[in-house]
């Protein structure tokens, strides 16, 4: 795919209404108080916003936040799947779940950072959004409500895309964290407007694309974390580009179980066992090193005060779960990255949020900080781990996109980039 795309600098935005897709999906305090716990994603969008405003554009910003269920029935279904008693699921509770995903806190924070008013529309492309967009003047900025409040967003409904596009004259995409999704606001709108990229997307594409176009070898990919089913599939593509693949975090136990190991209560994806065995074989056939944990630190519960036990891989007793890589694995993995030319890392090695299970992630982060390799970190929790452990400055690039950076590195087409005008 061609990543050489037109940017905001290649198009005249003066006096134009610009629909700007950002990734304002920021972490919020769990108590529903509306406090933003990390505004990094908002700050990452500032260069493009400030450029557009200074150039005399009227900016209609938009973003999704979380996973609201736009219909009551669907919400009931999802909550029931999560084990909630359907009798307790009221319309009022559903409304509250939506209200917690308003972009109002984002509008307020953005306004503080820009030092100017940011009006929030009550809807995405409805009457209030349309009225506010029509009245917007050059140098002013407004924000649409959470795009996922509209059912059509994730379905890439052309009607929603057209309604959003109709409010503007130019589309600028700067939501790197969402470019791997073909949604109405990330790709659909580009059918109706001249579409270009902002500075953040440009920076990410230049960085990750540049590092992987002709990577300094050996290229080591480290995969971990807890989103096993959404990440394990990338191994197949990574086998085509990497020299070494290191598996940690929750993903390791599906491999262990597939090889006949005992994994206790560890994270496990039964449907991916056969695939795991295929990947082991494919790696051997291609001469790619696929490293799996040789020992593991277990807990007797998923909690900070769990009792711990270190055992060899595949020997986790009943009632225990693997929550970190063990010391022998740490040594193996740190040696494997020591002479790397390029390292891409997505997903922590263990439950680093609990001190008893942070050693694996900490050791790998430290090892990366000491190499001369180009180091690229993707994934919200991985970035948070590196930050929290104090190694952020030592990494070459910390991506604002988790899934997007992984799919990009795999060589998959990113719909939110493919839809932009070629340079
Ligand atoms: P990222 O956000 O970097 O893409 P994920 O969201 O996939 O990463 O996973 C991050 C989470 O994985 C962390 O919160 C961490 O506690 C958890 N995790 C890591 N190892 C394990 C494990 N063995 N079992 C359960 N959870 C794990
Ligand atoms: Mg995560």
mmCIF file of C-alpha atoms and ligand atoms in Angstrom, residues 226-227 231 379-382, ligand 2:
data_model
loop_
_atom_site.group_PDB
_atom_site.id
_atom_site.type_symbol
_atom_site.label_atom_id
_atom_site.label_comp_id
_atom_site.label_asym_id
_atom_site.label_seq_id
_atom_site.Cartn_x
_atom_site.Cartn_y
_atom_site.Cartn_z
ATOM 1 C CA UNK A 226 -4.033 -9.720 27.709
ATOM 2 C CA UNK A 227 -5.859 -9.109 24.418
ATOM 3 C CA UNK A 231 -3.160 -10.173 18.869
ATOM 4 C CA UNK A 379 -0.187 -0.404 22.820
ATOM 5 C CA UNK A 380 -1.709 1.750 25.532
ATOM 6 C CA UNK A 381 -0.737 -0.461 28.461
ATOM 7 C CA UNK A 382 2.746 -1.137 27.101
HETATM 8 MG MG1 LIG B 2 -4.524 -2.333 26.475
#
